[in-house]
Amino acid sequence: MSTSDQPLIVALGDLIGDVVVELESQYRPGTDTQATITRRRGGSAANVAAAAAAAGARGRFVGRVGADSLGDELLAELDRFGVEAVVERGGRTGSVVSIVHLDGERSLLTDRGSAGDLAALPPGALEGASALHVPLYALAVEPLASLVGQAIETAVSLGVLASVDASSVPVVEEFGAIDLVDWCVQRGVSVLFCNDDEYLALDGAADGRGDMVVVHKRGPHPAVVHIDGGRVEVPATAVADVVDSTGAGDAFAAGTLASVCSGADWVQAVARGHQLAAKAVSRTGALRGVEP
């Protein structure tokens, strides 16, 4: 398949520094805890674009990146993955601290910097796109929140598949489950990704809503694809040792979208998403297991 024939997955949102704190013992507040600390490229949207490129598609990141040395370094890292960056530069680049617990689960401390200040799509952002993916973290701050809705509507009008990720329980709770699902359906979103906690927070509001597919990610357990009024379980790819779950959901979404935009059905595509997520959890740091 030539490069021009590969699907183009466009991800709109954050590109930020990812500080990974891998605990070596149980965290004890108020005293020292030994840890291994590394610095990587992060941001859910940037991760999806990079994982799409690793999955054999083309990836494009769209967002606002700080006019600073950290922004320069992060853009260079995206370029190493083969990701096209269509960005606005200005302000300060944000960071997220990912605390990796002994069982491989993570806790996040987030400072998005100027990422939320993007008010308009940069020229060429949607040109040639097969899918537009938006982590709904982007709804947390204006003017990016308003832009996200406009971008999805524009993408759908161009025949581009629109994909969103619920991102976190606070996003669902702040927006309201019914209102969030209505927001997606009204804008023509084709697929909503959510994990166990987010699915519970949605409380069934997304099930059977029009033509929107709901992909319920369940970690090592089969994902559930809610489609055409029914549900299909798709077994997860076995993983011998979960090292770090950071970025696994982003890899899952990227693998799924790259596959469905290449002609696979949703069940086949979710199986590919599982495969890419399994690689992502095999090393410390977002997407280290799928890097080129």
mmCIF file with all atom_site columns, C-alpha atoms in Angstrom, residues 6-144:
data_model
loop_
_atom_site.group_PDB
_atom_site.id
_atom_site.type_symbol
_atom_site.label_atom_id
_atom_site.label_alt_id
_atom_site.label_comp_id
_atom_site.label_asym_id
_atom_site.label_entity_id
_atom_site.label_seq_id
_atom_site.pdbx_PDB_ins_code
_atom_site.Cartn_x
_atom_site.Cartn_y
_atom_site.Cartn_z
_atom_site.occupancy
_atom_site.B_iso_or_equiv
_atom_site.pdbx_formal_charge
_atom_site.auth_seq_id
_atom_site.auth_comp_id
_atom_site.auth_asym_id
_atom_site.auth_atom_id
_atom_site.pdbx_PDB_model_num
ATOM 1   C CA . GLN A 1 6   ? -2.932  4.626  3.848  1.00 0.00 ? 6   GLN A CA 1
ATOM 2   C CA . PRO A 1 7   ? -5.759  6.030  5.991  1.00 0.00 ? 7   PRO A CA 1
ATOM 3   C CA . LEU A 1 8   ? -5.001  9.351  7.671  1.00 0.00 ? 8   LEU A CA 1
ATOM 4   C CA . ILE A 1 9   ? -5.964  9.560  11.338 1.00 0.00 ? 9   ILE A CA 1
ATOM 5   C CA . VAL A 1 10  ? -6.141  13.164 12.569 1.00 0.00 ? 10  VAL A CA 1
ATOM 6   C CA . ALA A 1 11  ? -6.065  13.706 16.337 1.00 0.00 ? 11  ALA A CA 1
ATOM 7   C CA . LEU A 1 12  ? -7.052  17.066 17.832 1.00 0.00 ? 12  LEU A CA 1
ATOM 8   C CA . GLY A 1 13  ? -5.972  18.014 21.346 1.00 0.00 ? 13  GLY A CA 1
ATOM 9   C CA . ASP A 1 14  ? -2.834  18.008 23.508 1.00 0.00 ? 14  ASP A CA 1
ATOM 10  C CA . LEU A 1 15  ? 0.896   17.582 22.957 1.00 0.00 ? 15  LEU A CA 1
ATOM 11  C CA . ILE A 1 16  ? 2.528   17.865 26.359 1.00 0.00 ? 16  ILE A CA 1
ATOM 12  C CA . GLY A 1 17  ? 5.505   16.629 28.344 1.00 0.00 ? 17  GLY A CA 1
ATOM 13  C CA . ASP A 1 18  ? 4.936   13.310 30.108 1.00 0.00 ? 18  ASP A CA 1
ATOM 14  C CA . VAL A 1 19  ? 6.863   12.820 33.357 1.00 0.00 ? 19  VAL A CA 1
ATOM 15  C CA . VAL A 1 20  ? 6.620   9.136  34.286 1.00 0.00 ? 20  VAL A CA 1
ATOM 16  C CA . VAL A 1 21  ? 7.139   8.274  37.959 1.00 0.00 ? 21  VAL A CA 1
ATOM 17  C CA . GLU A 1 22  ? 7.495   4.499  38.326 1.00 0.00 ? 22  GLU A CA 1
ATOM 18  C CA . LEU A 1 23  ? 7.106   3.631  42.004 1.00 0.00 ? 23  LEU A CA 1
ATOM 19  C CA . GLU A 1 24  ? 9.540   1.057  43.382 1.00 0.00 ? 24  GLU A CA 1
ATOM 20  C CA . SER A 1 25  ? 7.592   0.588  46.623 1.00 0.00 ? 25  SER A CA 1
ATOM 21  C CA . GLN A 1 26  ? 4.152   1.430  47.966 1.00 0.00 ? 26  GLN A CA 1
ATOM 22  C CA . TYR A 1 27  ? 3.588   5.204  47.984 1.00 0.00 ? 27  TYR A CA 1
ATOM 23  C CA . ARG A 1 28  ? 3.650   6.668  51.513 1.00 0.00 ? 28  ARG A CA 1
ATOM 24  C CA . PRO A 1 29  ? 2.383   10.273 51.832 1.00 0.00 ? 29  PRO A CA 1
ATOM 25  C CA . GLY A 1 30  ? 4.522   12.600 53.927 1.00 0.00 ? 30  GLY A CA 1
ATOM 26  C CA . THR A 1 31  ? 7.803   10.750 53.434 1.00 0.00 ? 31  THR A CA 1
ATOM 27  C CA . ASP A 1 32  ? 10.206  9.566  50.732 1.00 0.00 ? 32  ASP A CA 1
ATOM 28  C CA . THR A 1 33  ? 9.249   6.897  48.200 1.00 0.00 ? 33  THR A CA 1
ATOM 29  C CA . GLN A 1 34  ? 11.848  5.437  45.848 1.00 0.00 ? 34  GLN A CA 1
ATOM 30  C CA . ALA A 1 35  ? 10.959  5.751  42.168 1.00 0.00 ? 35  ALA A CA 1
ATOM 31  C CA . THR A 1 36  ? 12.388  5.742  38.652 1.00 0.00 ? 36  THR A CA 1
ATOM 32  C CA . ILE A 1 37  ? 11.532  9.018  36.894 1.00 0.00 ? 37  ILE A CA 1
ATOM 33  C CA . THR A 1 38  ? 11.671  9.477  33.122 1.00 0.00 ? 38  THR A CA 1
ATOM 34  C CA . ARG A 1 39  ? 10.499  12.192 30.745 1.00 0.00 ? 39  ARG A CA 1
ATOM 35  C CA . ARG A 1 40  ? 8.637   11.408 27.517 1.00 0.00 ? 40  ARG A CA 1
ATOM 36  C CA . ARG A 1 41  ? 6.289   12.899 24.960 1.00 0.00 ? 41  ARG A CA 1
ATOM 37  C CA . GLY A 1 42  ? 2.653   12.818 26.115 1.00 0.00 ? 42  GLY A CA 1
ATOM 38  C CA . GLY A 1 43  ? -0.835  14.101 25.436 1.00 0.00 ? 43  GLY A CA 1
ATOM 39  C CA . SER A 1 44  ? -3.704  11.792 24.491 1.00 0.00 ? 44  SER A CA 1
ATOM 40  C CA . ALA A 1 45  ? -4.255  13.255 21.016 1.00 0.00 ? 45  ALA A CA 1
ATOM 41  C CA . ALA A 1 46  ? -0.542  13.194 20.209 1.00 0.00 ? 46  ALA A CA 1
ATOM 42  C CA . ASN A 1 47  ? -0.378  9.586  21.430 1.00 0.00 ? 47  ASN A CA 1
ATOM 43  C CA . VAL A 1 48  ? -3.215  8.577  19.100 1.00 0.00 ? 48  VAL A CA 1
ATOM 44  C CA . ALA A 1 49  ? -1.513  10.203 16.108 1.00 0.00 ? 49  ALA A CA 1
ATOM 45  C CA . ALA A 1 50  ? 1.788   8.479  16.932 1.00 0.00 ? 50  ALA A CA 1
ATOM 46  C CA . ALA A 1 51  ? 0.158   5.098  17.527 1.00 0.00 ? 51  ALA A CA 1
ATOM 47  C CA . ALA A 1 52  ? -1.767  5.419  14.249 1.00 0.00 ? 52  ALA A CA 1
ATOM 48  C CA . ALA A 1 53  ? 1.537   5.832  12.435 1.00 0.00 ? 53  ALA A CA 1
ATOM 49  C CA . ALA A 1 54  ? 2.913   2.795  14.277 1.00 0.00 ? 54  ALA A CA 1
ATOM 50  C CA . ALA A 1 55  ? -0.196  0.828  13.228 1.00 0.00 ? 55  ALA A CA 1
ATOM 51  C CA . GLY A 1 56  ? 0.526   1.363  9.540  1.00 0.00 ? 56  GLY A CA 1
ATOM 52  C CA . ALA A 1 57  ? -1.699  4.374  8.965  1.00 0.00 ? 57  ALA A CA 1
ATOM 53  C CA . ARG A 1 58  ? -0.704  8.013  8.639  1.00 0.00 ? 58  ARG A CA 1
ATOM 54  C CA . GLY A 1 59  ? -0.979  10.157 11.754 1.00 0.00 ? 59  GLY A CA 1
ATOM 55  C CA . ARG A 1 60  ? -1.537  13.893 11.998 1.00 0.00 ? 60  ARG A CA 1
ATOM 56  C CA . PHE A 1 61  ? -1.569  15.870 15.232 1.00 0.00 ? 61  PHE A CA 1
ATOM 57  C CA . VAL A 1 62  ? -3.516  19.144 15.401 1.00 0.00 ? 62  VAL A CA 1
ATOM 58  C CA . GLY A 1 63  ? -3.247  21.488 18.373 1.00 0.00 ? 63  GLY A CA 1
ATOM 59  C CA . ARG A 1 64  ? -1.545  24.408 20.070 1.00 0.00 ? 64  ARG A CA 1
ATOM 60  C CA . VAL A 1 65  ? 1.994   23.861 21.317 1.00 0.00 ? 65  VAL A CA 1
ATOM 61  C CA . GLY A 1 66  ? 4.007   26.223 23.492 1.00 0.00 ? 66  GLY A CA 1
ATOM 62  C CA . ALA A 1 67  ? 6.615   28.463 21.888 1.00 0.00 ? 67  ALA A CA 1
ATOM 63  C CA . ASP A 1 68  ? 9.397   27.044 24.043 1.00 0.00 ? 68  ASP A CA 1
ATOM 64  C CA . SER A 1 69  ? 12.171  24.469 24.027 1.00 0.00 ? 69  SER A CA 1
ATOM 65  C CA . LEU A 1 70  ? 9.917   21.751 25.443 1.00 0.00 ? 70  LEU A CA 1
ATOM 66  C CA . GLY A 1 71  ? 7.505   22.297 22.561 1.00 0.00 ? 71  GLY A CA 1
ATOM 67  C CA . ASP A 1 72  ? 10.393  22.025 20.100 1.00 0.00 ? 72  ASP A CA 1
ATOM 68  C CA . GLU A 1 73  ? 11.519  18.737 21.644 1.00 0.00 ? 73  GLU A CA 1
ATOM 69  C CA . LEU A 1 74  ? 8.021   17.249 21.633 1.00 0.00 ? 74  LEU A CA 1
ATOM 70  C CA . LEU A 1 75  ? 7.399   18.160 17.998 1.00 0.00 ? 75  LEU A CA 1
ATOM 71  C CA . ALA A 1 76  ? 10.738  16.597 17.059 1.00 0.00 ? 76  ALA A CA 1
ATOM 72  C CA . GLU A 1 77  ? 9.672   13.404 18.861 1.00 0.00 ? 77  GLU A CA 1
ATOM 73  C CA . LEU A 1 78  ? 6.398   13.311 16.908 1.00 0.00 ? 78  LEU A CA 1
ATOM 74  C CA . ASP A 1 79  ? 8.359   13.726 13.697 1.00 0.00 ? 79  ASP A CA 1
ATOM 75  C CA . ARG A 1 80  ? 10.473  10.706 14.676 1.00 0.00 ? 80  ARG A CA 1
ATOM 76  C CA . PHE A 1 81  ? 7.261   8.668  14.801 1.00 0.00 ? 81  PHE A CA 1
ATOM 77  C CA . GLY A 1 82  ? 6.391   9.873  11.304 1.00 0.00 ? 82  GLY A CA 1
ATOM 78  C CA . VAL A 1 83  ? 3.548   12.109 12.508 1.00 0.00 ? 83  VAL A CA 1
ATOM 79  C CA . GLU A 1 84  ? 2.638   15.263 10.610 1.00 0.00 ? 84  GLU A CA 1
ATOM 80  C CA . ALA A 1 85  ? 2.122   18.190 13.002 1.00 0.00 ? 85  ALA A CA 1
ATOM 81  C CA . VAL A 1 86  ? -0.331  20.936 12.011 1.00 0.00 ? 86  VAL A CA 1
ATOM 82  C CA . VAL A 1 87  ? 0.002   23.286 14.947 1.00 0.00 ? 87  VAL A CA 1
ATOM 83  C CA . GLU A 1 88  ? -0.246  26.797 16.279 1.00 0.00 ? 88  GLU A CA 1
ATOM 84  C CA . ARG A 1 89  ? 2.690   27.864 18.465 1.00 0.00 ? 89  ARG A CA 1
ATOM 85  C CA . GLY A 1 90  ? 2.343   30.170 21.436 1.00 0.00 ? 90  GLY A CA 1
ATOM 86  C CA . GLY A 1 91  ? 2.367   30.353 25.218 1.00 0.00 ? 91  GLY A CA 1
ATOM 87  C CA . ARG A 1 92  ? 3.703   27.575 27.427 1.00 0.00 ? 92  ARG A CA 1
ATOM 88  C CA . THR A 1 93  ? 3.859   23.832 26.782 1.00 0.00 ? 93  THR A CA 1
ATOM 89  C CA . GLY A 1 94  ? 2.067   21.795 29.418 1.00 0.00 ? 94  GLY A CA 1
ATOM 90  C CA . SER A 1 95  ? 3.090   18.638 31.271 1.00 0.00 ? 95  SER A CA 1
ATOM 91  C CA . VAL A 1 96  ? 1.443   15.637 32.881 1.00 0.00 ? 96  VAL A CA 1
ATOM 92  C CA . VAL A 1 97  ? 2.914   13.592 35.714 1.00 0.00 ? 97  VAL A CA 1
ATOM 93  C CA . SER A 1 98  ? 2.002   9.895  35.368 1.00 0.00 ? 98  SER A CA 1
ATOM 94  C CA . ILE A 1 99  ? 2.454   7.978  38.615 1.00 0.00 ? 99  ILE A CA 1
ATOM 95  C CA . VAL A 1 100 ? 2.785   4.282  37.799 1.00 0.00 ? 100 VAL A CA 1
ATOM 96  C CA . HIS A 1 101 ? 1.754   2.148  40.764 1.00 0.00 ? 101 HIS A CA 1
ATOM 97  C CA . LEU A 1 102 ? 3.116   -1.290 41.597 1.00 0.00 ? 102 LEU A CA 1
ATOM 98  C CA . ASP A 1 103 ? 0.237   -3.038 39.773 1.00 0.00 ? 103 ASP A CA 1
ATOM 99  C CA . GLY A 1 104 ? 0.870   -1.051 36.571 1.00 0.00 ? 104 GLY A CA 1
ATOM 100 C CA . GLU A 1 105 ? -2.096  1.283  37.016 1.00 0.00 ? 105 GLU A CA 1
ATOM 101 C CA . ARG A 1 106 ? -1.558  5.038  36.806 1.00 0.00 ? 106 ARG A CA 1
ATOM 102 C CA . SER A 1 107 ? -2.594  8.297  38.448 1.00 0.00 ? 107 SER A CA 1
ATOM 103 C CA . LEU A 1 108 ? -2.272  11.601 36.567 1.00 0.00 ? 108 LEU A CA 1
ATOM 104 C CA . LEU A 1 109 ? -1.432  15.176 37.568 1.00 0.00 ? 109 LEU A CA 1
ATOM 105 C CA . THR A 1 110 ? -2.114  17.450 34.596 1.00 0.00 ? 110 THR A CA 1
ATOM 106 C CA . ASP A 1 111 ? -1.087  20.969 33.532 1.00 0.00 ? 111 ASP A CA 1
ATOM 107 C CA . ARG A 1 112 ? -2.133  21.547 29.903 1.00 0.00 ? 112 ARG A CA 1
ATOM 108 C CA . GLY A 1 113 ? -0.337  24.874 29.485 1.00 0.00 ? 113 GLY A CA 1
ATOM 109 C CA . SER A 1 114 ? -1.588  26.747 26.418 1.00 0.00 ? 114 SER A CA 1
ATOM 110 C CA . ALA A 1 115 ? -3.083  23.678 24.688 1.00 0.00 ? 115 ALA A CA 1
ATOM 111 C CA . GLY A 1 116 ? -6.602  24.843 25.529 1.00 0.00 ? 116 GLY A CA 1
ATOM 112 C CA . ASP A 1 117 ? -6.076  28.229 23.876 1.00 0.00 ? 117 ASP A CA 1
ATOM 113 C CA . LEU A 1 118 ? -6.553  26.908 20.330 1.00 0.00 ? 118 LEU A CA 1
ATOM 114 C CA . ALA A 1 119 ? -9.537  28.820 18.905 1.00 0.00 ? 119 ALA A CA 1
ATOM 115 C CA . ALA A 1 120 ? -9.466  27.837 15.216 1.00 0.00 ? 120 ALA A CA 1
ATOM 116 C CA . LEU A 1 121 ? -8.208  24.904 13.175 1.00 0.00 ? 121 LEU A CA 1
ATOM 117 C CA . PRO A 1 122 ? -4.855  25.650 11.537 1.00 0.00 ? 122 PRO A CA 1
ATOM 118 C CA . PRO A 1 123 ? -4.951  25.599 7.713  1.00 0.00 ? 123 PRO A CA 1
ATOM 119 C CA . GLY A 1 124 ? -4.940  22.089 6.265  1.00 0.00 ? 124 GLY A CA 1
ATOM 120 C CA . ALA A 1 125 ? -5.873  20.407 9.540  1.00 0.00 ? 125 ALA A CA 1
ATOM 121 C CA . LEU A 1 126 ? -8.529  18.133 8.003  1.00 0.00 ? 126 LEU A CA 1
ATOM 122 C CA . GLU A 1 127 ? -7.173  17.878 4.464  1.00 0.00 ? 127 GLU A CA 1
ATOM 123 C CA . GLY A 1 128 ? -7.234  14.251 3.292  1.00 0.00 ? 128 GLY A CA 1
ATOM 124 C CA . ALA A 1 129 ? -8.445  12.958 6.663  1.00 0.00 ? 129 ALA A CA 1
ATOM 125 C CA . SER A 1 130 ? -10.015 9.509  7.005  1.00 0.00 ? 130 SER A CA 1
ATOM 126 C CA . ALA A 1 131 ? -10.916 9.970  10.673 1.00 0.00 ? 131 ALA A CA 1
ATOM 127 C CA . LEU A 1 132 ? -10.869 12.768 13.237 1.00 0.00 ? 132 LEU A CA 1
ATOM 128 C CA . HIS A 1 133 ? -10.292 11.634 16.811 1.00 0.00 ? 133 HIS A CA 1
ATOM 129 C CA . VAL A 1 134 ? -10.829 13.911 19.807 1.00 0.00 ? 134 VAL A CA 1
ATOM 130 C CA . PRO A 1 135 ? -10.158 12.996 23.457 1.00 0.00 ? 135 PRO A CA 1
ATOM 131 C CA . LEU A 1 136 ? -12.930 14.759 25.379 1.00 0.00 ? 136 LEU A CA 1
ATOM 132 C CA . TYR A 1 137 ? -10.391 16.185 27.815 1.00 0.00 ? 137 TYR A CA 1
ATOM 133 C CA . ALA A 1 138 ? -10.578 18.983 25.244 1.00 0.00 ? 138 ALA A CA 1
ATOM 134 C CA . LEU A 1 139 ? -14.032 19.972 26.531 1.00 0.00 ? 139 LEU A CA 1
ATOM 135 C CA . ALA A 1 140 ? -12.522 21.084 29.847 1.00 0.00 ? 140 ALA A CA 1
ATOM 136 C CA . VAL A 1 141 ? -11.454 24.555 28.728 1.00 0.00 ? 141 VAL A CA 1
ATOM 137 C CA . GLU A 1 142 ? -12.401 27.274 26.272 1.00 0.00 ? 142 GLU A CA 1
ATOM 138 C CA . PRO A 1 143 ? -11.823 28.205 23.507 1.00 0.00 ? 143 PRO A CA 1
ATOM 139 C CA . LEU A 1 144 ? -10.697 24.669 22.610 1.00 0.00 ? 144 LEU A CA 1
#
